[in-house]
CSV table of C-alpha atoms in Angstrom, one decimal:
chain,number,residue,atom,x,y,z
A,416,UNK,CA,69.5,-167.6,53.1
A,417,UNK,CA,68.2,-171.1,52.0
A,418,UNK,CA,70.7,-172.8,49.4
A,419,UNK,CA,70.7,-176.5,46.8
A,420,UNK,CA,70.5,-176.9,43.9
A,421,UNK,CA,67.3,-177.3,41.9
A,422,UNK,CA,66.6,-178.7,38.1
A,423,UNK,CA,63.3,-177.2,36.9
A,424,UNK,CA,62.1,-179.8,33.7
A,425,UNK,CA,59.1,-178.2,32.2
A,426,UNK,CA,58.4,-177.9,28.7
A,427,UNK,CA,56.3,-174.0,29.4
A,428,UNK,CA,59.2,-171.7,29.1
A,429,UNK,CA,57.2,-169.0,31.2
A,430,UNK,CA,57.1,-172.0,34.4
A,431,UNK,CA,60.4,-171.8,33.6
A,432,UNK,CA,61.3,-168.8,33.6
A,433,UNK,CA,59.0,-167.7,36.7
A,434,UNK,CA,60.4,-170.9,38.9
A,435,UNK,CA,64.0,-169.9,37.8
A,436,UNK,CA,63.2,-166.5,39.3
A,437,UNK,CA,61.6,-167.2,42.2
A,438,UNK,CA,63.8,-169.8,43.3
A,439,UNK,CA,67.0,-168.1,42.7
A,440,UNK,CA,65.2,-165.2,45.1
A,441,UNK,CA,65.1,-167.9,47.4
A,442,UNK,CA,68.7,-168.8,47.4
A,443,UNK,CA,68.4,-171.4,45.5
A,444,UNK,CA,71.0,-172.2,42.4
A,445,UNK,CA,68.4,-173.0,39.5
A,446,UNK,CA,69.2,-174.9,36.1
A,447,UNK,CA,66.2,-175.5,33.9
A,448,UNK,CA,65.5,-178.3,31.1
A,449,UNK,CA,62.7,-178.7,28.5
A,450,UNK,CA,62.4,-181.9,28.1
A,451,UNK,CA,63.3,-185.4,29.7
A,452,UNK,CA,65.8,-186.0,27.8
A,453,UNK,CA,67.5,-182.6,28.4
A,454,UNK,CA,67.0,-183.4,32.2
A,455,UNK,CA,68.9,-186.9,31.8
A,456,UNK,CA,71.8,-185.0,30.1
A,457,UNK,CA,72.1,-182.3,33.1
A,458,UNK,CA,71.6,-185.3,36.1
A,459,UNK,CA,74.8,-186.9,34.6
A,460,UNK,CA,76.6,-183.7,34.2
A,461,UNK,CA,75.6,-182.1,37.7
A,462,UNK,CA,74.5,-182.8,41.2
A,463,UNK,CA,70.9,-182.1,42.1
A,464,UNK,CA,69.6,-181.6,45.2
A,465,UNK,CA,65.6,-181.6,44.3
A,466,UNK,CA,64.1,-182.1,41.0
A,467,UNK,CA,61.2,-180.1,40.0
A,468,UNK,CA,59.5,-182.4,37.1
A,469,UNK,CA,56.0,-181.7,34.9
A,470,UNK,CA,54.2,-184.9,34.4
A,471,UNK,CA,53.2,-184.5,31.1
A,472,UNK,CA,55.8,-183.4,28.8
A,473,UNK,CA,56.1,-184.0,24.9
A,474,UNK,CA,58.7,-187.0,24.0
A,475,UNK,CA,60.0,-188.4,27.1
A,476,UNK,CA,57.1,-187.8,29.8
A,477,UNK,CA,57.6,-186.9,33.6
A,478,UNK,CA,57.1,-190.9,34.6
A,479,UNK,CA,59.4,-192.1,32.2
A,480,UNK,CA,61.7,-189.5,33.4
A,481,UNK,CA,61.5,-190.2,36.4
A,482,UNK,CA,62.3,-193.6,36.6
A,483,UNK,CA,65.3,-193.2,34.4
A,484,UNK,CA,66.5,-190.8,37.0
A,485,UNK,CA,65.5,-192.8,39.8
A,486,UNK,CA,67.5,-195.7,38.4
A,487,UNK,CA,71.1,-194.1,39.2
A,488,UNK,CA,70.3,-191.2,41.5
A,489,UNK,CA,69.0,-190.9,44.8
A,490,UNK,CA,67.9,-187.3,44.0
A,491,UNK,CA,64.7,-185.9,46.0
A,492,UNK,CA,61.8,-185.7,43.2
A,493,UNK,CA,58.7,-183.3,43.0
A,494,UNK,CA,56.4,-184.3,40.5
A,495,UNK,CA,54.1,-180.9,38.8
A,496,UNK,CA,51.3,-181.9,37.2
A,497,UNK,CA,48.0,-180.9,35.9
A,498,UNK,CA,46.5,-183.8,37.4
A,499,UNK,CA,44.8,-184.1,40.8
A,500,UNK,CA,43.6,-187.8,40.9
A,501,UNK,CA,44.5,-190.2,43.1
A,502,UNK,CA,45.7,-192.6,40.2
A,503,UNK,CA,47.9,-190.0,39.4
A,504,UNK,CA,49.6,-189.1,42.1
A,505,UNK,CA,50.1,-193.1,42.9
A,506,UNK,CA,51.6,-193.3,39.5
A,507,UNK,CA,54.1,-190.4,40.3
A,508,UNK,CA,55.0,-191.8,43.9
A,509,UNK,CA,55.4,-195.6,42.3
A,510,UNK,CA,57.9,-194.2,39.3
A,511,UNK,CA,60.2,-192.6,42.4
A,512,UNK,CA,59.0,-189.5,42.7
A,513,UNK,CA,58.9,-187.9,46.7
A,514,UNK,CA,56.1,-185.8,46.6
A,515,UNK,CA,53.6,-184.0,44.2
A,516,UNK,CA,52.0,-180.7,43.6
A,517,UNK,CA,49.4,-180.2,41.4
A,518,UNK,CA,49.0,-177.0,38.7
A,519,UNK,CA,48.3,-174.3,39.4
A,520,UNK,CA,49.9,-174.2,43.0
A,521,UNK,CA,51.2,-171.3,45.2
A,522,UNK,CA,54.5,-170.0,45.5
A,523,UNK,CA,54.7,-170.5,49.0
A,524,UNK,CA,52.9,-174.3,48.6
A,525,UNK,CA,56.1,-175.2,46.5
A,526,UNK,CA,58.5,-173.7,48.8
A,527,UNK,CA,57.5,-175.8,51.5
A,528,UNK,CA,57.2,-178.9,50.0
A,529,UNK,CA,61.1,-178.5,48.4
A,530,UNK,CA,61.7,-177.5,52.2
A,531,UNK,CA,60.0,-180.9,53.1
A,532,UNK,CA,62.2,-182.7,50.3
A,533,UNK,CA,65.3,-181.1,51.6
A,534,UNK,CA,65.0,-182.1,55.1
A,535,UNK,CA,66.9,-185.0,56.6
A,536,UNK,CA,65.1,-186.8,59.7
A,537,UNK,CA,67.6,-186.7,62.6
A,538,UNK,CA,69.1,-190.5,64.1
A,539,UNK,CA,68.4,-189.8,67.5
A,540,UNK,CA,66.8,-192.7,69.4
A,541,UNK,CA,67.8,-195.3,67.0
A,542,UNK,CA,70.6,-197.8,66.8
A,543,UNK,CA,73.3,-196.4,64.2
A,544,UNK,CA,73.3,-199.7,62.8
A,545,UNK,CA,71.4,-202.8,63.0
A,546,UNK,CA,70.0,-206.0,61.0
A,547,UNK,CA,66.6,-207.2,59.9
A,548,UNK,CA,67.4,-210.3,58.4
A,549,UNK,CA,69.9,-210.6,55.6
A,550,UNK,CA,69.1,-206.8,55.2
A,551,UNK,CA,71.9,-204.6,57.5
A,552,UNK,CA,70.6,-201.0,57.9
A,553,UNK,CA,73.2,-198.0,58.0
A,554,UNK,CA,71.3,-195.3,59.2
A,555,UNK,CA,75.0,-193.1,59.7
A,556,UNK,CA,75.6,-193.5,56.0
A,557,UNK,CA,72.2,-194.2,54.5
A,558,UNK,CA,73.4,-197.5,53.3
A,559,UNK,CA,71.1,-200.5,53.1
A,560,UNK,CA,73.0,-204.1,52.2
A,561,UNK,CA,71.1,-207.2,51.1
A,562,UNK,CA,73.2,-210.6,51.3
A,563,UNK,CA,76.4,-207.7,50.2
A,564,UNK,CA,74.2,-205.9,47.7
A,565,UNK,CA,73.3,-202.1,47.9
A,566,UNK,CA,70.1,-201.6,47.8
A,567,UNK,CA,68.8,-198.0,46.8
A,568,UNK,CA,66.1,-196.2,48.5
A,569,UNK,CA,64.6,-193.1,47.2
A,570,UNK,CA,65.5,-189.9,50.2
A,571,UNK,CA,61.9,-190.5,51.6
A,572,UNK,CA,61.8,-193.9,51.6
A,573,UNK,CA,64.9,-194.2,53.6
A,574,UNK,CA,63.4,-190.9,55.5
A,575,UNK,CA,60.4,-193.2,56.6
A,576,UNK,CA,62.2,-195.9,57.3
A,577,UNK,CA,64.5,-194.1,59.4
A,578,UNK,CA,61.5,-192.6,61.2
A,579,UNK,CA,60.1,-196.2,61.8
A,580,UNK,CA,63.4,-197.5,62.9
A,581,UNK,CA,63.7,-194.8,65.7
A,582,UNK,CA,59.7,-195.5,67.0
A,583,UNK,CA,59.7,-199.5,67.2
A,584,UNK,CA,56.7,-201.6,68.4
A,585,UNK,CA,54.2,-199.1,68.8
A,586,UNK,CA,51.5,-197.9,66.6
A,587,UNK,CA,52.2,-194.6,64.6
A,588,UNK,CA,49.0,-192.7,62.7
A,589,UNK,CA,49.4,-192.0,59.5
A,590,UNK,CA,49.3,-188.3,60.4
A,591,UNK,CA,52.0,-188.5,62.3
A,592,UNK,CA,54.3,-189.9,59.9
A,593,UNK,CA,53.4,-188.0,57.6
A,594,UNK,CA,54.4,-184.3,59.3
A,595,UNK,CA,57.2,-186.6,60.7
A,596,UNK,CA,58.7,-187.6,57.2
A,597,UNK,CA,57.1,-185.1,55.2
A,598,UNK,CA,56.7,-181.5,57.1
A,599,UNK,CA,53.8,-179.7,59.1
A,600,UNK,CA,51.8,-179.6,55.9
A,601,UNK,CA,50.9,-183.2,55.3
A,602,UNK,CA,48.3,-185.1,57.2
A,603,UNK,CA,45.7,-186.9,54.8
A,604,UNK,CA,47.9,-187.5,51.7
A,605,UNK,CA,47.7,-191.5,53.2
A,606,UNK,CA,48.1,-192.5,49.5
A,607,UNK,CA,51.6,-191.7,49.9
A,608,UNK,CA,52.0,-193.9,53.1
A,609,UNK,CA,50.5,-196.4,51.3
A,610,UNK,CA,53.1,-196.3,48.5
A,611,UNK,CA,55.8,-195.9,50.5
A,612,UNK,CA,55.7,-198.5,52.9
A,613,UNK,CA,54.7,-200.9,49.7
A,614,UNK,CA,58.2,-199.8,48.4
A,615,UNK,CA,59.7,-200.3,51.7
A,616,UNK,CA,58.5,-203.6,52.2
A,617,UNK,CA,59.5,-204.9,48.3
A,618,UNK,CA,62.8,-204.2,49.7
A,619,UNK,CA,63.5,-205.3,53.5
A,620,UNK,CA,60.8,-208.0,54.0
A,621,UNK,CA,61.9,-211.3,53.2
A,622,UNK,CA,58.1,-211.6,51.7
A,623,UNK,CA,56.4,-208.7,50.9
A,624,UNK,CA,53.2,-209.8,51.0
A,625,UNK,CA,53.4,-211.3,54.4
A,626,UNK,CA,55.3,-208.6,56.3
A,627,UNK,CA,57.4,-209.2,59.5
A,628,UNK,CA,58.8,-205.8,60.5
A,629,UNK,CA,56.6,-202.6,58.7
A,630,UNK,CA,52.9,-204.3,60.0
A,631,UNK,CA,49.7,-202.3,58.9
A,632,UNK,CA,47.8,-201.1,62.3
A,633,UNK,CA,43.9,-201.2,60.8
A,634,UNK,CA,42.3,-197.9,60.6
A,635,UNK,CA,45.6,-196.2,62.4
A,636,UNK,CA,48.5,-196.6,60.7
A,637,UNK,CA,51.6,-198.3,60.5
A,638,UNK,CA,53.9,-200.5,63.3
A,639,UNK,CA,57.6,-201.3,62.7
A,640,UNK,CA,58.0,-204.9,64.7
A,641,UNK,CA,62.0,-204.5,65.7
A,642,UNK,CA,63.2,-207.7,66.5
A,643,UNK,CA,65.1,-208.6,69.7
């Protein structure tokens, strides 16, 4: 039986009430919230393991919710929306969230994906520990130090990165990391690569814009340069 904890934030008490069902089928422990301020008030009360979270939502709206949750929690984020543009979804992915399903979606559609936002990428192959820079990487305990400060990456960020670190200095396609990070599933969502690696790079490259370790391979994919 599959078990975590889930927060459903919707403000449609039937999505509530059918996700609340479903899940709880599934194993899951379910709490619900109606609004993104209710959803602030149960992430500081409880520990979440993914976050089920409408975009558009009277009052406090999915984005702003998002990044308020982003800002102290690590919590894996599924954005629900109406909305099936690419604008959108970059949006979503840029305010922290992990991943995003757009209304009206299948049962089984969402299952997988808070599968995908549960899973952990295994170590294996790369060094437990190791520096780019003044950035030290911690890939036992997730930790990543700048010059002493903690810096926080969302679960998928660190998920891809971890991925990267374990497959240096060679080309990856984006398909690949995609199923890699984000399950069996994914394979042209390359909007999300995009946004991730941006992230990624605004917080281990000593210049963003010029990188030195997460390289763009042209019309492929990505390259993590590891130094020596």
């Amino acid at each position: 039986m599959t078990s975590g904890r889930i927060l459903v934030v919707d403000d449609e008490p039937q999505i509530r009430r059918v996700l609340r069902a479903t899940l709880s089928e599934q194993g899951y422990e379910v709490q619900d919230a109606r609004t993104g301020e209710d959803a602030l008030i149960a992430v500081r009360g409880s520990r979440f393991d993914v976050i089920l979270l409408d975009l558009n939502m009277p009052g406090m709206g999915g984005l702003e919710t998002c990044r308020a949750i982003r800002a102290t929690s690590e919590v894996a984020i599924i954005m629900l929306t109406v909305h099936d543009s690419e604008k959108d979804k970059v949006s979503a992915l840029d305010a922290g969230a992990d991943d995003y399903v757009t209304k009206p979606f299948s049962m089984p559609e969402l299952l997988a994906r808070i599968r995908a936002a549960l899973r952990r990428q295994p170590t294996e192959g790369a060094s437990e520990s190791f520096r780019l820079g003044d950035v030290e990487i911690n890939l036992a305990t997730r930790r990543i130090l700048s010059k002493g400060r903690e810096l926080r990456l969302t679960p998928k960020e660190f998920d891809l990165l971890q991925f990267f670190v374990a497959n240096p200095n060679v080309p990856i396609p984006h398909g690949r990391l995609l199923q890699a990070v984000w399950g069996p599933d994914y394979g042209d969502q390359v909007e999300y690569l995009r946004v991730f690696v941006n992230q990624l790079r605004k917080k281990i490259e000593p210049n963003p814009s010029h990188p030195r370790y997460l390289l763009t391979e042209p019309w492929v994919g990505y390259r993590f340069a590891l130094p020596e």
